[in-house]
Short mmCIF file of C-alpha atoms in Angstrom, two decimals:
data_model
loop_
_atom_site.label_atom_id
_atom_site.label_comp_id
_atom_site.label_asym_id
_atom_site.label_seq_id
_atom_site.Cartn_x
_atom_site.Cartn_y
_atom_site.Cartn_z
CA MET A 1 217.40 -81.20 -22.49
CA THR A 2 217.31 -84.14 -24.86
CA LEU A 3 217.56 -84.01 -28.64
CA ASP A 4 213.88 -84.88 -29.09
CA GLU A 5 212.98 -81.69 -27.16
CA LEU A 6 215.07 -79.43 -29.41
CA GLU A 7 212.76 -77.59 -31.80
CA GLN A 8 213.03 -77.66 -35.57
CA GLY A 9 215.51 -75.04 -36.79
CA LYS A 10 217.33 -74.83 -33.45
CA LYS A 11 220.98 -75.67 -32.82
CA GLY A 12 222.50 -77.56 -29.93
CA ILE A 13 225.74 -79.00 -28.62
CA ILE A 14 225.91 -82.62 -27.54
CA GLU A 15 226.71 -82.96 -23.84
CA ASP A 16 226.28 -86.72 -23.34
CA LEU A 17 225.03 -89.91 -24.98
CA GLU A 18 223.02 -92.24 -22.76
CA ILE A 19 223.15 -95.04 -25.33
CA SER A 20 225.23 -98.20 -25.47
CA GLY A 21 226.14 -101.02 -27.82
CA MET A 22 225.86 -100.94 -31.58
CA THR A 23 223.60 -97.86 -31.56
CA LEU A 24 226.27 -95.88 -29.72
CA GLN A 25 228.95 -97.02 -32.15
CA ARG A 26 226.77 -96.05 -35.13
CA LEU A 27 226.03 -92.59 -33.72
CA ILE A 28 229.69 -91.95 -32.87
CA SER A 29 230.71 -92.93 -36.42
CA LEU A 30 228.21 -90.34 -37.71
CA GLY A 31 229.75 -87.58 -35.55
CA PHE A 32 227.51 -87.72 -32.47
CA THR A 33 230.21 -87.03 -29.89
CA PRO A 34 230.21 -84.73 -26.85
CA GLY A 35 230.96 -81.18 -27.98
CA ALA A 36 229.65 -81.67 -31.52
CA GLU A 37 227.23 -79.03 -32.79
CA LEU A 38 224.04 -80.15 -34.52
CA SER A 39 220.77 -78.69 -35.72
CA VAL A 40 217.28 -80.09 -36.18
CA VAL A 41 216.52 -79.70 -39.88
CA ARG A 42 213.11 -81.36 -39.92
CA LYS A 43 210.82 -83.31 -37.66
CA ALA A 44 208.50 -85.71 -39.44
CA PRO A 45 204.76 -85.13 -38.96
CA ARG A 46 204.58 -88.02 -36.48
CA LEU A 47 207.91 -86.90 -34.95
CA ASP A 48 209.82 -89.98 -36.09
CA PRO A 49 212.47 -89.82 -37.48
CA PHE A 50 214.17 -86.45 -37.11
CA ASP A 51 216.53 -85.08 -39.77
CA ILE A 52 219.64 -83.80 -38.01
CA SER A 53 222.48 -81.83 -39.55
CA ILE A 54 225.81 -82.79 -37.95
CA CYS A 55 229.39 -82.64 -39.23
CA GLY A 56 228.22 -81.55 -42.69
CA SER A 57 225.88 -84.54 -43.07
CA LEU A 58 222.14 -85.03 -42.84
CA VAL A 59 221.28 -87.93 -40.51
CA ALA A 60 217.91 -89.47 -39.64
CA VAL A 61 217.55 -90.20 -35.91
CA ARG A 62 214.62 -92.06 -34.37
CA LYS A 63 212.76 -90.51 -31.45
CA ASP A 64 213.79 -93.28 -29.02
CA GLU A 65 217.45 -92.55 -29.85
CA ALA A 66 216.95 -88.78 -29.64
CA LYS A 67 215.58 -89.14 -26.10
CA LYS A 68 218.98 -90.52 -25.04
CA ILE A 69 221.10 -87.73 -26.52
CA ILE A 70 221.62 -84.90 -24.03
CA VAL A 71 222.08 -81.50 -25.69
CA LYS A 72 222.45 -77.86 -24.71
CA GLU A 73 220.61 -75.38 -26.92
CA VAL A 74 222.89 -72.80 -28.53
#
């Protein structure tokens, strides 16, 4: 399952990141690493961006990025 498929209010654990370059570096610096737990706080009405809670922070993630983050629902 990818992060964009995780429903609002649900928690997941990151399994893999299928992203490269500067976007990958940015996400890693925000705590998006394999094994990290996250939750979908809010999906915008048009589904972009998502508000994600990870490592005690609230992070906005665009749908195209969320489609490349593989998660397992907890």
